[in-house]
Every structure is written in structure tokens, then in C-alpha cells.
Short mmCIF file of C-alpha atoms in Angstrom, two decimals:
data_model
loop_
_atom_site.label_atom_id
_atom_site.label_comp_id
_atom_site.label_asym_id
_atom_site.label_seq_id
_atom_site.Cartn_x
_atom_site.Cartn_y
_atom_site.Cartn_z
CA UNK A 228 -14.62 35.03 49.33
CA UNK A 229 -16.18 32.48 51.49
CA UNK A 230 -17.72 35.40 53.89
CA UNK A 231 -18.96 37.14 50.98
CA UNK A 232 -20.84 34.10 49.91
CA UNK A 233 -22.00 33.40 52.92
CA UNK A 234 -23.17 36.86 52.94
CA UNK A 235 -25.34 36.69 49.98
CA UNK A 236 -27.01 33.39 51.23
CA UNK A 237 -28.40 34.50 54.16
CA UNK A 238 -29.94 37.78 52.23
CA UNK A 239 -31.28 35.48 49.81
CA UNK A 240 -32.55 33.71 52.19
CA UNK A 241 -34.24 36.93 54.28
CA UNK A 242 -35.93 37.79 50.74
CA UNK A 243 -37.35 34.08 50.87
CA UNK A 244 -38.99 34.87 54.36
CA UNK A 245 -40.09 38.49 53.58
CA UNK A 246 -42.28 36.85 50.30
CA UNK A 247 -43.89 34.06 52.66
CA UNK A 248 -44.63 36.78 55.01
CA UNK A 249 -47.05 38.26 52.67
CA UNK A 250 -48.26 34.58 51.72
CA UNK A 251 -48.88 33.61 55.34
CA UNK A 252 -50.06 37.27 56.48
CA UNK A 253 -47.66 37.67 59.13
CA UNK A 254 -47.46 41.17 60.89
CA UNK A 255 -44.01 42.69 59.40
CA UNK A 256 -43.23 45.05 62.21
CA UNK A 257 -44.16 42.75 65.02
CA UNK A 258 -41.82 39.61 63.10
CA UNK A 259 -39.02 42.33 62.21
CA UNK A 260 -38.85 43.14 66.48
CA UNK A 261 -38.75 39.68 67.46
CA UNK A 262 -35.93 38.76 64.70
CA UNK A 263 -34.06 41.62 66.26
CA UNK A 264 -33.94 39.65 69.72
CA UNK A 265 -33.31 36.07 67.72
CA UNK A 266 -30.15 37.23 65.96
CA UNK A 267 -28.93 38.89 69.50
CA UNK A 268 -29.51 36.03 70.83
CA UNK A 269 -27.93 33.93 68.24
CA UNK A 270 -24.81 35.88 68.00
CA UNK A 271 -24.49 36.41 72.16
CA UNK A 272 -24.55 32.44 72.60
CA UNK A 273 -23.28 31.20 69.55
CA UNK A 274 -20.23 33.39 68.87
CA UNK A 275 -19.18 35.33 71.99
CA UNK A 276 -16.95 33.96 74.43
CA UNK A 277 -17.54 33.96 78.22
CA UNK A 278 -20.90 35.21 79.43
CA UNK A 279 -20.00 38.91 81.18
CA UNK A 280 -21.67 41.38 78.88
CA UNK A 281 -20.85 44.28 81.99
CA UNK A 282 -18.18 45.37 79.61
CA UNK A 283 -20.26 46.00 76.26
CA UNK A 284 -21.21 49.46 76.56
CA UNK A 285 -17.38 50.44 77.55
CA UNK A 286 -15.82 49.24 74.45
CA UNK A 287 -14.96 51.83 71.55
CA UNK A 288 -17.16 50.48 69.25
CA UNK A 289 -20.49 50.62 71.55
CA UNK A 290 -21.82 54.42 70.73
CA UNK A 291 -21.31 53.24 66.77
CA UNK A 292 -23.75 49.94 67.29
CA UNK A 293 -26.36 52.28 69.47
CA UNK A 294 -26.40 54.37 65.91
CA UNK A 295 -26.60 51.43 63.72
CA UNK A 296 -29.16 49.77 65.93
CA UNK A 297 -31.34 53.15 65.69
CA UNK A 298 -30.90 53.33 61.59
CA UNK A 299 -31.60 49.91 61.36
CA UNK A 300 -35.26 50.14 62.50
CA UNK A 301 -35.83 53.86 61.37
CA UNK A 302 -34.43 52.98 57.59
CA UNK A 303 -36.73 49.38 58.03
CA UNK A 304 -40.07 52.07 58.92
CA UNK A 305 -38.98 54.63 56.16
CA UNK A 306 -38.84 51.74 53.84
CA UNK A 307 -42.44 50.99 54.60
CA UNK A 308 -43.60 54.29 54.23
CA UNK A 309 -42.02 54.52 50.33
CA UNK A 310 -43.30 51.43 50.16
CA UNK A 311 -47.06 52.44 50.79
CA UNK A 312 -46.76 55.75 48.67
CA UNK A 313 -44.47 55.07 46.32
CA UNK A 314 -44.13 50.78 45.95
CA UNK A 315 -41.96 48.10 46.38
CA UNK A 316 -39.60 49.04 43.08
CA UNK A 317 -38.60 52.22 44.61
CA UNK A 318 -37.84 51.02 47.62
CA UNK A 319 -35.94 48.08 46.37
CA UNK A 320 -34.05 50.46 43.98
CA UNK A 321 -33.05 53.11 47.08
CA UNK A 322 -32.05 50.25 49.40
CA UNK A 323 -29.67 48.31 46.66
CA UNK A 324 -28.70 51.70 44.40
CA UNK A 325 -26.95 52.88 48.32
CA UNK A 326 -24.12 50.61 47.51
CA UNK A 327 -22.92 54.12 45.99
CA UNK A 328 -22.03 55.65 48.95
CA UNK A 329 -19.67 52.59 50.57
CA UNK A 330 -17.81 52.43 47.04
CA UNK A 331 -17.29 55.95 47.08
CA UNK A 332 -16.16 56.28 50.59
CA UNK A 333 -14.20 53.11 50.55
CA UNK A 334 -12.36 54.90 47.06
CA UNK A 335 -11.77 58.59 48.10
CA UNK A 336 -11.68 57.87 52.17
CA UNK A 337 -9.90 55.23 52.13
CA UNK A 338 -7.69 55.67 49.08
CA UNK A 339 -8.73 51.87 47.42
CA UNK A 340 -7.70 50.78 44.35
CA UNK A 341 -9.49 52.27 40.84
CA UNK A 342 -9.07 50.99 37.67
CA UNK A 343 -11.13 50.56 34.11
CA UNK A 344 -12.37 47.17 34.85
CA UNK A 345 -13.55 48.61 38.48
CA UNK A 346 -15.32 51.47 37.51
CA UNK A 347 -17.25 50.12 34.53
CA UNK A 348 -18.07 47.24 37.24
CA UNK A 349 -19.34 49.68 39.39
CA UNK A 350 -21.16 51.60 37.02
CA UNK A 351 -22.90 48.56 35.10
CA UNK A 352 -23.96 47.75 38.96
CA UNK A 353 -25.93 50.56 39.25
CA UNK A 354 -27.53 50.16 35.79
CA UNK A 355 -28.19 46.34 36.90
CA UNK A 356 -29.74 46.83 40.40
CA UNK A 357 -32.17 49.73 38.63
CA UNK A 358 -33.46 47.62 35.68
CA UNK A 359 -33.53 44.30 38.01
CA UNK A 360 -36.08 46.32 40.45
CA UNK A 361 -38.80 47.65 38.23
CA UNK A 362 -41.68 45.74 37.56
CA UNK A 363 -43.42 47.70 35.06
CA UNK A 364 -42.48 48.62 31.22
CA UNK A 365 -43.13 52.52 32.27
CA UNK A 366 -40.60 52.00 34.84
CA UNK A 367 -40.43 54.11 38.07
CA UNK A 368 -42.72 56.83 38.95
CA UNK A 369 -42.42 58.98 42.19
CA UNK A 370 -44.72 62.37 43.20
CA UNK A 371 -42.33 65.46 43.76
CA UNK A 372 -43.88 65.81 47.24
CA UNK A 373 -42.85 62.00 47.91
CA UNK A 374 -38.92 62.28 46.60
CA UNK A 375 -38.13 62.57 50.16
CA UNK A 376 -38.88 58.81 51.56
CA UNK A 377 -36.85 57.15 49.10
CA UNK A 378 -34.41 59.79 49.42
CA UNK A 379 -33.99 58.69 52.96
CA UNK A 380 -33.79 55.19 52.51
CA UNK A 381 -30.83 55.64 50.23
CA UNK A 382 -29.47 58.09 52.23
CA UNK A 383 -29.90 55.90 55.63
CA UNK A 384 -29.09 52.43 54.06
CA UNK A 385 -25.68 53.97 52.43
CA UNK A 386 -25.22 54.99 56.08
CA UNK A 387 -24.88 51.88 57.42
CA UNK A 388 -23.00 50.06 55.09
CA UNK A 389 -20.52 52.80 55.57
CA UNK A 390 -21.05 52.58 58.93
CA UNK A 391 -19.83 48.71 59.40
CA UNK A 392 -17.00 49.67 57.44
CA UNK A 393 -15.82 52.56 59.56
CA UNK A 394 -16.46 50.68 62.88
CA UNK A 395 -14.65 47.30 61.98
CA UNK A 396 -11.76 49.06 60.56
CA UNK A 397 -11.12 51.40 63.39
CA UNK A 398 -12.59 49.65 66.44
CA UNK A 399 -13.87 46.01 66.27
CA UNK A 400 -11.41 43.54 66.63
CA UNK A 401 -11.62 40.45 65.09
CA UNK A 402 -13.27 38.76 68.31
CA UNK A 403 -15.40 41.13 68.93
CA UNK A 404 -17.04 40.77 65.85
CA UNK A 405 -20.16 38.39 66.92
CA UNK A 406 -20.37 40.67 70.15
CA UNK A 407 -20.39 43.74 67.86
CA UNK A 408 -23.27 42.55 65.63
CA UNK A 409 -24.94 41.29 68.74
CA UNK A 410 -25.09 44.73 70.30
CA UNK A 411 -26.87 46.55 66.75
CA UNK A 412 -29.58 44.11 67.11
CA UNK A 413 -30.59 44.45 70.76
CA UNK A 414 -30.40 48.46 70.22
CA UNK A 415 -32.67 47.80 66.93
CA UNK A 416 -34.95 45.45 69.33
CA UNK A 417 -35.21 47.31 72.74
CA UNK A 418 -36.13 50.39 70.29
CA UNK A 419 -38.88 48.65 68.30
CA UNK A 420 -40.54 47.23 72.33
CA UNK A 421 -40.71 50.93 73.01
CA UNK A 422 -42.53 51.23 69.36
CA UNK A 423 -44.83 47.81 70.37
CA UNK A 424 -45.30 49.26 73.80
CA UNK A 425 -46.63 52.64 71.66
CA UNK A 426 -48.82 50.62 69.83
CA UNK A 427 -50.64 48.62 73.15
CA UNK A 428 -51.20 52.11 74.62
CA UNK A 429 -52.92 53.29 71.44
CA UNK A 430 -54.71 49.88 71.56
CA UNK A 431 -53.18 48.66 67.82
CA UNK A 432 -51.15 45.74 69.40
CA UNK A 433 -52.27 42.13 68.70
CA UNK A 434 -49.54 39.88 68.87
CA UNK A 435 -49.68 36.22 67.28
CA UNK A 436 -48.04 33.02 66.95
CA UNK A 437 -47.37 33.33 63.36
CA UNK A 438 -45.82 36.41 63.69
CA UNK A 439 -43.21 35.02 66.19
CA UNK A 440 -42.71 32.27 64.34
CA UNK A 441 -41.88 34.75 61.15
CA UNK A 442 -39.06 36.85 63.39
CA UNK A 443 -37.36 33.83 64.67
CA UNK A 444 -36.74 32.54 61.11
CA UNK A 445 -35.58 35.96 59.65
CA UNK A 446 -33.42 36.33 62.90
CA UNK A 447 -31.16 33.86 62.43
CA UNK A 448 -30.00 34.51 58.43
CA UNK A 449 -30.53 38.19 59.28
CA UNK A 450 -27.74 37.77 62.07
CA UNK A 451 -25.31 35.86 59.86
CA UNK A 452 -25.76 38.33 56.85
CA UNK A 453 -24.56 41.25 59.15
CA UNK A 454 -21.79 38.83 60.93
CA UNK A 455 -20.66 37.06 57.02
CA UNK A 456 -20.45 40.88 55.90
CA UNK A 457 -18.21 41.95 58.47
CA UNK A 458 -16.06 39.33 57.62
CA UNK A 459 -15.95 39.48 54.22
CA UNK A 460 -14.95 43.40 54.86
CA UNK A 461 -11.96 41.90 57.06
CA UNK A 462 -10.74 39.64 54.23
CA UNK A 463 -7.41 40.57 52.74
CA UNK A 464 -7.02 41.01 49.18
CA UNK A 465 -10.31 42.76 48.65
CA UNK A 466 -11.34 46.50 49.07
CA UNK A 467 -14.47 47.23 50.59
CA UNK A 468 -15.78 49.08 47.44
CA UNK A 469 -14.83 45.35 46.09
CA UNK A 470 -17.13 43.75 48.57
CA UNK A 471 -20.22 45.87 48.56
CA UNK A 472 -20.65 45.89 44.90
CA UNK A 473 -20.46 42.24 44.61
CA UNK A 474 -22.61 41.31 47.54
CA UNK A 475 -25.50 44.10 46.84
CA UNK A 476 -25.34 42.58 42.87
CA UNK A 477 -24.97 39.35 43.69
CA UNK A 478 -27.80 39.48 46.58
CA UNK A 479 -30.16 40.94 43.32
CA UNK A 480 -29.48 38.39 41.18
CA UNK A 481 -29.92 35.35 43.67
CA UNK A 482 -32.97 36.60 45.20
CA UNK A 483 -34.52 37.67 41.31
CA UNK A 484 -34.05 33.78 40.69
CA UNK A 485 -34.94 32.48 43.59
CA UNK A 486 -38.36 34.61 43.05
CA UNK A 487 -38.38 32.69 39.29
CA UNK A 488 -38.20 29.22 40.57
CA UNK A 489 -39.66 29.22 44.39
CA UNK A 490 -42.66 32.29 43.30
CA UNK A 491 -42.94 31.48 39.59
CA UNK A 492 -42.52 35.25 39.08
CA UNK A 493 -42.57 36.48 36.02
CA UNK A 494 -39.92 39.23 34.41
CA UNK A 495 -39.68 41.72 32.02
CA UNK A 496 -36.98 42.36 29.12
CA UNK A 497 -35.49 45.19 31.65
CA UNK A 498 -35.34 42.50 34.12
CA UNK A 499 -33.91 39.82 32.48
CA UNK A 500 -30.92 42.94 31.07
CA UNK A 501 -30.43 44.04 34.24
CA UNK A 502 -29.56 40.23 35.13
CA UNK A 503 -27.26 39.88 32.49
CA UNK A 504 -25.54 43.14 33.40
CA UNK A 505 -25.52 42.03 37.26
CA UNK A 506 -23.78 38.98 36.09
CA UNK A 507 -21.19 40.92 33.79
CA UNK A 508 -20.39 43.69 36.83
CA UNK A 509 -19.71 40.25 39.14
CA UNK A 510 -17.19 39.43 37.01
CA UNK A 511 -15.49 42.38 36.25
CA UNK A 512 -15.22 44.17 39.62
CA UNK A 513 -13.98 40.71 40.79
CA UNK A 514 -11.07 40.51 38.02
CA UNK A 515 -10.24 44.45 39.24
CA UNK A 516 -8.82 42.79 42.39
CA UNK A 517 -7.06 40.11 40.85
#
């Protein structure tokens, strides 16, 4: 349970940097590259053994971080694109509302424990993360011939979560884990130079301090959110459909009161439902394992 905490700290903390990135107008792309290389370089020094790195791309669980680095950075620019046609609500509704597809697979694939208190957990997770999101009494709008970006996002963010399950149950051993992590963010960061590289040819690429600055402090939570998960997945006693329902709730409700106290911002009733239902899913999909 520690991991999982852990977990959620570090995203709260990521949705702390994100809001003073728009405060400080920091370059998003640019600070989202450079925290790629910070929480390699964080996990490659800090939790990895020995310094011989010849080996990586031999080990079983390689060709899986090459695809997680690559949906890391193309679900990051889809979510910018919904977020320019369609809004920050939508996107922060397709991105939390993917927990769906880990709980599924984790129940059906992976034949994990059901049961009353479970499912309505699940289910009053969904409801929570949906009404926590919106930030308008007419709720969420989207244009027919923009369905598809969100779509994605869901689609892409289920993926991965999926993903990290898959991989650490079949491949990554437990001290690998740090190594593992490591290797999706240098594939996320070599892909997004080749994207900066793009941008200097096209003459669109103006690199600043502040912008540096803003990836090295969402590297190093982003890197322990990623590593904490993983953990939290290895835990005994809870199923993975367990974990990812509490830590995508529980990652809602911190970061909606963090944005109360640190941003002063201000709810509506749907909010402040969805928090109560966040808190009441918590508790029952946690008492489903006990």
C-alpha cells in the first residue's frame, strides 16, 4: 500500500508542476523532452546496479519499453491536440476514465477477483473521475468530427497501463524494475529530440532556461510515479484492477484539492459529488480485497 501511495504523490505532485507551467509560461513540449532524460537519468543512477547498460536492449522486456516509450509521447501530443479542440475536461476525462481497460483486462485476462463491493467500486469510479473533470454546469461538449482525439487518448492511455501490467508480470523481474522504467523514458526522450530536431529545421525551436528548469522538476516525480506503480502492481494481496482504480481515483481527488488550497480554484456541485463518490469508491474497492 506504501507503493500505491507513493504512487499518487508523485502524480499529485506532476499536476502541481503542469499548473505552474502555465503560470510561469514554460514551453510544455520542450519541458516534457527534457523530463524524459531527468527521470532516465534518475532511475539509471539512482536505482540500477552496476553501470553496463550493453545488455538493455537483449532483455525480454526491451521491445515492450520501445512501445511504451513511443505511446508515451504520442498519447502526451494527442492529449494536446483534444486539448486545443476540444479542452482540458475532455482530456482529463479520456486520460483518467482509461482506468477501464486495466480493470477489465486485469478481471477477464487475468481471472482477478469480482465481487459486489468491487464492482460498485469500480463503477462509482467512473462516475467520480467524470463529474470531478468538468468545469462547466453544461458539462462536456465534443464536435462529431473531433470524437476521434479523445478517443485516442483513452484508447492509448488504457494501453499503457495495461501495458506495465503485462510486462512486469511476464518479464521484469523485480531488479530490473528501475532499469525497466529507465529504458520507457529514454525511448520517450530520444523520440521527442527527433521531434525538437523537426522543429529547428522548420525554424520553430527556441529553447530556454525556464523551460529546462520545468522538465527537470517534472522528471524526477514523473520517474517515481511510473517506478511506485510498478511496485504497487508487484504487491501481494492486491489485484491490479485493485490498484489502478485506487491510484487513478485517488490521484483525482489529491490533485482536485491540491488545486483548492495551492490555486484557490473554485468547484462546482458536480465537482464537489464526484469527490465524495471518489472518496466512497476508495473505500470500497479497498474493503473488496480485504
Amino acid at each position: 500500500m506504501i507503493y500505491l501511495l507513493l504512487s499518487v504523490l508523485s502524480s499529485t505532485i506532476i499536476f502541481v508542476v503542469f499548473r505552474l507551467y502555465k503560470k510561469y509560461d514554460v514551453n510544455t513540449l520542450q519541458a516534457i523532452i527534457v523530463n524524459y532524460f531527468i527521470a532516465c537519468t534518475v532511475g539509471f543512477f539512482g536505482y540500477i546496479d552496476g553501470s553496463d547498460f550493453t545488455h538493455v536492449p537483449k532483455e525480454s522486456w526491451f521491445p515492450g519499453a520501445l512501445m511504451l516509450g513511443f505511446l508515451f509521447i504520442a498519447v502526451f501530443n494527442l492529449a494536446a491536440i483534444t486539448t486545443q479542440k476540444s479542452g482540458l475536461s475532455v482530456v482529463a476525462v479520456a486520460t483518467k476514465m482509461s482506468v477501464a481497460i486495466p480493470v477489465l483486462c486485469g478481471i477477464f485476462l487475468y481471472n482477478e477477483s469480482t465481487g459486489i463491493l468491487k464492482i460498485l467500486g469500480i463503477l462509482l469510479a467512473l462516475a467520480a473521475v467524470y463529474l470531478t473533470s468538468i468545469k462547466s454546469k453544461e458539462g462536456i461538449s465534443i464536435k462529431s468530427k473531433n470524437l476521434i482525439f479523445p478517443l485516442l487518448v483513452f484508447l492509448g492511455s488504457g494501453i499503457i497501463d495495461t501495458s506495465l501490467k503485462y510486462l512486469e508480470t511476464s518479464y521484469v523481474s523485480k531488479t530490473d524494475v528501475g532499469l525497466f522504467s529507465s529504458s520507457i523514458f529514454a525511448t520517450a526522450g530520444t523520440i521527442g529530440i527527433i521531434i525538437l530536431i523537426v522543429q529547428a529545421f522548420m525554424g520553430k525551436l527556441k529553447i530556454t532556461g525556464k523551460n529546462i528548469l520545468g522538465g527537470i522538476a517534472l522528471g524526477i516525480p514523473n520517474y517515481y510515479s511510473i517506478y511506485f506503480l510498478v511496485m504497487a502492481l508487484r504487491s501481494e494481496g492486491f489485484d491490479s484492477s485493485t490498484i489502478f482504480t485506487m491510484n487513478h481515483v485517488a490521484i483525482v481527488t489529491f490533485s482536485t484539492l491540491v488545486g483548492i488550497v495551492l490555486f484557490k480554484e473554485k468547484l462546482i456541485r458536480k465537482n464537489w459529488i464526484g469527490l465524495g463518490l471518489a472518496i466512497l469508491s476508495i473505500i470500497l474497492v479497498a474493503n473488496s480485497a480485504i
